[in-house]
Amino acid sequence: MFAAAAGTMTDHRIKALGVVVPSDIGNAFRKMVAADDGLSRLLETIAAQAIDEAHGAAPVLHQWIPDTLAEAKAAGITDIDMLQAITYCRTERGQHANSTNRSHYLSDALILGFDAIHLAEILLTQPVHVILAGNSAGTTGSFEDGYRLSELDRAAQPLIEIAGSHHYQMYDVLEYVVQAVEHLDQFFTRQLAVMQR
């Protein structure tokens, strides 16, 4: 989740950036499939599917996350981030009407090569305020990615951890969202006051 502030009403350039629970999906995906030579096997499978599709085979769609907590339990999934992703993304709490929870199998290759923080130390010149969920357990990698982003950015503000929260709880659990918004409000107020002098 990103929030940005411009310097004046007429200057729409981003002057400061707030980042709440950043997650590098590429890094999380690579870590998730890395065990037991999973990365090599996945790349080989994707390559074979790409060749099949180039020869006219139908695209293969696969399930992104379990559709229900019961499915996750049956699959032996206990990761807190995955379970909370299901309760957010696959229920009325956060599910979008157009979400099928299916993705084109070949897109996995693009995700494996993606790095959300690539070149941040060069391209990210605005002051940045990173706010993290306070619990690092889980597979989103949000906690680690937040620290990575904060360390790369030359102008980063002190990183804030919201105690007791997990990644998906920072989306809509009022107790945690209010704390994040308060920190962002203070950050943007300070930054804009400095820039308007």
Short mmCIF file of C-alpha atoms in Angstrom, two decimals:
data_model
loop_
_atom_site.label_atom_id
_atom_site.label_comp_id
_atom_site.label_asym_id
_atom_site.label_seq_id
_atom_site.Cartn_x
_atom_site.Cartn_y
_atom_site.Cartn_z
CA MET A 1 0.00 0.00 0.00
CA PHE A 2 1.47 3.36 -1.04
CA ALA A 3 0.55 6.91 -0.12
CA ALA A 4 2.15 9.93 -1.76
CA ALA A 5 2.09 13.68 -1.23
CA ALA A 6 2.81 16.50 -3.67
CA GLY A 7 4.50 19.72 -2.65
CA THR A 8 1.80 22.22 -3.65
CA MET A 9 -1.63 22.20 -5.26
CA THR A 10 -0.06 23.11 -8.61
CA ASP A 11 3.07 20.95 -8.35
CA HIS A 12 1.95 17.36 -8.79
CA ARG A 13 5.39 15.79 -8.52
CA ILE A 14 5.63 13.31 -5.68
CA LYS A 15 7.54 14.91 -2.83
CA ALA A 16 7.21 12.18 -0.21
CA LEU A 17 6.15 8.56 -0.20
CA GLY A 18 4.62 6.43 2.53
CA VAL A 19 4.85 2.65 2.14
CA VAL A 20 2.72 0.39 4.34
CA VAL A 21 3.56 -3.33 4.54
CA PRO A 22 5.59 -3.53 1.32
CA SER A 23 5.86 -6.97 -0.18
CA ASP A 24 8.10 -7.97 -3.07
CA ILE A 25 5.97 -10.68 -4.70
CA GLY A 26 8.93 -11.93 -6.72
CA ASN A 27 11.07 -12.47 -3.63
CA ALA A 28 8.19 -14.12 -1.75
CA PHE A 29 7.42 -16.41 -4.70
CA ARG A 30 11.07 -17.41 -5.15
CA LYS A 31 11.37 -18.29 -1.45
CA MET A 32 8.12 -20.24 -1.55
CA VAL A 33 9.20 -22.52 -4.42
CA ALA A 34 12.91 -22.73 -3.58
CA ALA A 35 12.69 -25.81 -1.33
CA ASP A 36 13.58 -29.24 -2.74
CA ASP A 37 14.82 -27.85 -6.07
CA GLY A 38 11.34 -26.42 -6.69
CA LEU A 39 12.66 -23.42 -8.60
CA SER A 40 14.37 -25.52 -11.27
CA ARG A 41 11.39 -27.86 -11.57
CA LEU A 42 8.98 -24.91 -11.91
CA LEU A 43 11.08 -23.26 -14.61
CA GLU A 44 11.27 -26.56 -16.55
CA THR A 45 7.51 -27.00 -16.29
CA ILE A 46 6.86 -23.42 -17.41
CA ALA A 47 9.23 -23.87 -20.37
CA ALA A 48 7.45 -27.06 -21.42
CA GLN A 49 4.07 -25.33 -21.15
CA ALA A 50 5.34 -22.35 -23.18
CA ILE A 51 6.46 -24.71 -25.96
CA ASP A 52 3.11 -26.54 -25.88
CA GLU A 53 1.20 -23.25 -26.10
CA ALA A 54 3.43 -22.07 -28.96
CA HIS A 55 2.31 -25.24 -30.79
CA GLY A 56 -1.37 -24.50 -30.18
CA ALA A 57 -2.12 -25.99 -26.76
CA ALA A 58 -4.67 -24.18 -24.63
CA PRO A 59 -3.31 -21.87 -21.93
CA VAL A 60 -3.17 -23.45 -18.48
CA LEU A 61 -4.70 -21.57 -15.57
CA HIS A 62 -3.94 -22.57 -12.02
CA GLN A 63 -5.28 -21.68 -8.63
CA TRP A 64 -3.33 -18.85 -7.01
CA ILE A 65 -4.26 -19.54 -3.37
CA PRO A 66 -6.76 -21.98 -1.82
CA ASP A 67 -10.32 -20.76 -2.25
CA THR A 68 -11.28 -21.60 1.33
CA LEU A 69 -9.70 -22.23 4.71
CA ALA A 70 -11.02 -25.81 4.47
CA GLU A 71 -9.01 -26.29 1.24
CA ALA A 72 -5.92 -24.88 2.96
CA LYS A 73 -6.39 -27.20 5.94
CA ALA A 74 -6.81 -30.22 3.65
CA ALA A 75 -3.56 -29.24 1.90
CA GLY A 76 -1.74 -28.97 5.25
CA ILE A 77 -1.17 -25.22 4.92
CA THR A 78 -0.42 -23.54 8.26
CA ASP A 79 1.43 -20.39 7.13
CA ILE A 80 -0.21 -17.39 8.83
CA ASP A 81 0.18 -15.12 5.79
CA MET A 82 -1.43 -17.64 3.45
CA LEU A 83 -4.33 -18.24 5.85
CA GLN A 84 -4.89 -14.51 6.26
CA ALA A 85 -4.65 -14.03 2.48
CA ILE A 86 -7.53 -16.48 2.12
CA THR A 87 -9.63 -14.77 4.78
CA TYR A 88 -9.01 -11.41 3.09
CA CYS A 89 -8.91 -12.17 -0.64
CA ARG A 90 -11.40 -15.04 -0.83
CA THR A 91 -14.19 -13.73 1.42
CA GLU A 92 -16.50 -10.72 1.39
CA ARG A 93 -13.92 -8.93 3.53
CA GLY A 94 -11.73 -8.11 0.54
CA GLN A 95 -12.70 -10.27 -2.43
CA HIS A 96 -13.33 -8.51 -5.73
CA ALA A 97 -16.28 -9.68 -7.80
CA ASN A 98 -14.03 -10.18 -10.86
CA SER A 99 -11.41 -12.25 -9.07
CA THR A 100 -11.23 -15.84 -10.27
CA ASN A 101 -8.21 -16.70 -8.10
CA ARG A 102 -6.70 -18.29 -11.20
CA SER A 103 -3.62 -17.15 -13.09
CA HIS A 104 -2.00 -18.07 -16.39
CA TYR A 105 0.69 -20.60 -15.63
CA LEU A 106 3.25 -18.82 -17.80
CA SER A 107 2.96 -15.68 -15.67
CA ASP A 108 4.82 -17.55 -12.92
CA ALA A 109 8.02 -17.05 -14.92
CA LEU A 110 7.48 -13.28 -14.87
CA ILE A 111 6.82 -13.28 -11.13
CA LEU A 112 9.98 -15.32 -10.49
CA GLY A 113 12.05 -12.65 -12.24
CA PHE A 114 10.35 -9.65 -10.63
CA ASP A 115 12.08 -7.49 -8.00
CA ALA A 116 9.89 -4.71 -6.59
CA ILE A 117 12.83 -2.93 -4.95
CA HIS A 118 15.25 -3.13 -7.89
CA LEU A 119 17.12 0.18 -8.35
CA ALA A 120 15.31 1.83 -5.43
CA GLU A 121 18.63 3.14 -4.14
CA ILE A 122 19.05 5.05 -7.42
CA LEU A 123 15.52 5.95 -8.50
CA LEU A 124 13.79 6.59 -5.20
CA THR A 125 14.86 10.12 -4.34
CA GLN A 126 11.91 11.25 -2.21
CA PRO A 127 11.81 10.87 1.57
CA VAL A 128 10.14 7.54 2.32
CA HIS A 129 8.41 6.35 5.43
CA VAL A 130 8.05 2.55 5.73
CA ILE A 131 5.42 1.10 8.06
CA LEU A 132 5.47 -2.62 8.77
CA ALA A 133 3.31 -5.21 10.42
CA GLY A 134 5.06 -6.08 13.66
CA ASN A 135 5.02 -9.86 13.23
CA SER A 136 7.60 -11.22 10.80
CA ALA A 137 6.21 -14.77 10.65
CA GLY A 138 4.75 -15.76 7.30
CA THR A 139 5.64 -16.02 3.65
CA THR A 140 4.85 -12.55 2.27
CA GLY A 141 8.34 -11.40 3.21
CA SER A 142 6.82 -8.01 4.00
CA PHE A 143 8.81 -7.53 7.19
CA GLU A 144 12.13 -8.27 5.50
CA ASP A 145 11.21 -6.32 2.35
CA GLY A 146 10.32 -3.27 4.44
CA TYR A 147 13.73 -3.31 6.09
CA ARG A 148 15.38 -3.86 2.70
CA LEU A 149 13.55 -0.86 1.23
CA SER A 150 14.34 1.30 4.23
CA GLU A 151 18.04 0.44 4.07
CA LEU A 152 18.28 1.11 0.32
CA ASP A 153 16.65 4.51 0.41
CA ARG A 154 19.11 7.31 1.19
CA ALA A 155 16.34 9.56 2.53
CA ALA A 156 14.31 7.02 4.51
CA GLN A 157 12.52 8.10 7.67
CA PRO A 158 12.67 5.87 10.73
CA LEU A 159 10.91 2.61 9.99
CA ILE A 160 7.80 1.95 12.11
CA GLU A 161 6.53 -1.46 13.20
CA ILE A 162 2.86 -1.78 14.20
CA ALA A 163 3.08 -4.18 17.13
CA GLY A 164 0.89 -7.27 17.10
CA SER A 165 -0.20 -6.99 13.47
CA HIS A 166 0.35 -9.30 10.51
CA HIS A 167 0.60 -8.29 6.85
CA TYR A 168 -3.05 -8.75 5.81
CA GLN A 169 -4.38 -7.26 9.04
CA MET A 170 -2.80 -3.96 8.00
CA TYR A 171 -5.27 -3.80 5.08
CA ASP A 172 -8.44 -3.30 7.07
CA VAL A 173 -8.19 -4.09 10.79
CA LEU A 174 -9.07 -0.70 12.24
CA GLU A 175 -6.80 -1.00 15.29
CA TYR A 176 -3.75 -1.28 13.03
CA VAL A 177 -4.87 0.90 10.11
CA VAL A 178 -5.49 3.87 12.45
CA GLN A 179 -1.93 3.63 13.78
CA ALA A 180 -0.49 3.52 10.26
CA VAL A 181 -2.56 6.51 9.14
CA GLU A 182 -1.47 8.52 12.19
CA HIS A 183 2.19 7.87 11.36
CA LEU A 184 1.63 8.79 7.70
CA ASP A 185 -0.20 11.97 8.69
CA GLN A 186 2.70 13.09 10.88
CA PHE A 187 5.24 12.16 8.20
CA PHE A 188 3.49 14.01 5.35
CA THR A 189 2.77 17.03 7.54
CA ARG A 190 6.49 17.31 8.40
CA GLN A 191 7.67 16.72 4.83
CA LEU A 192 5.30 19.16 3.19
CA ALA A 193 6.06 21.86 5.76
CA VAL A 194 9.79 21.53 5.01
CA MET A 195 9.25 21.59 1.25
CA GLN A 196 6.98 24.62 1.28
CA ARG A 197 9.48 26.86 3.07
#
